Amino acid sequence: LSRLVSYDQLNRAARCLLEGSQLLGCHRNRLWHDDDGKALSCGAWLAALEHGTGAAAEVFGKPSKAFFDEARRAASMPRSESS
């Protein structure tokens, strides 16, 4: 995520979503801490794009179920061993 996200970039992303593109995100965290203190994180941008377009984001990073299912699959671990 760039520290210099502009309105034009968000609007372009919104238009892509309205035309059928898929919204993907690595997590839904609202904030994180950078050198200057608290800062908006990916979840804030996802929420803005979801609200503005009606799109539903697919979150693929931790702690999403898809993330852990893929890790379990890659490790050839049956679900019963990871519960």
PDB file of C-alpha atoms in Angstrom, residues 13-23 53 55:
ATOM      1  CA  ALA A  13     -10.263   1.392  -8.289  1.00  0.00           C
ATOM      2  CA  ALA A  14     -13.949   2.032  -7.541  1.00  0.00           C
ATOM      3  CA  ARG A  15     -14.721   2.287 -11.251  1.00  0.00           C
ATOM      4  CA  CYS A  16     -12.950  -1.012 -11.913  1.00  0.00           C
ATOM      5  CA  LEU A  17     -15.026  -2.658  -9.181  1.00  0.00           C
ATOM      6  CA  LEU A  18     -18.225  -1.201 -10.586  1.00  0.00           C
ATOM      7  CA  GLU A  19     -17.266  -2.737 -13.937  1.00  0.00           C
ATOM      8  CA  GLY A  20     -16.860  -6.194 -12.402  1.00  0.00           C
ATOM      9  CA  SER A  21     -13.312  -6.401 -11.080  1.00  0.00           C
ATOM     10  CA  GLN A  22     -12.726  -8.426  -7.920  1.00  0.00           C
ATOM     11  CA  LEU A  23     -11.732  -6.666  -4.695  1.00  0.00           C
ATOM     12  CA  THR A  53     -19.233   0.271  -4.646  1.00  0.00           C
ATOM     13  CA  ALA A  55     -18.404  -4.911  -3.720  1.00  0.00           C
TER      14      ALA A  55
END
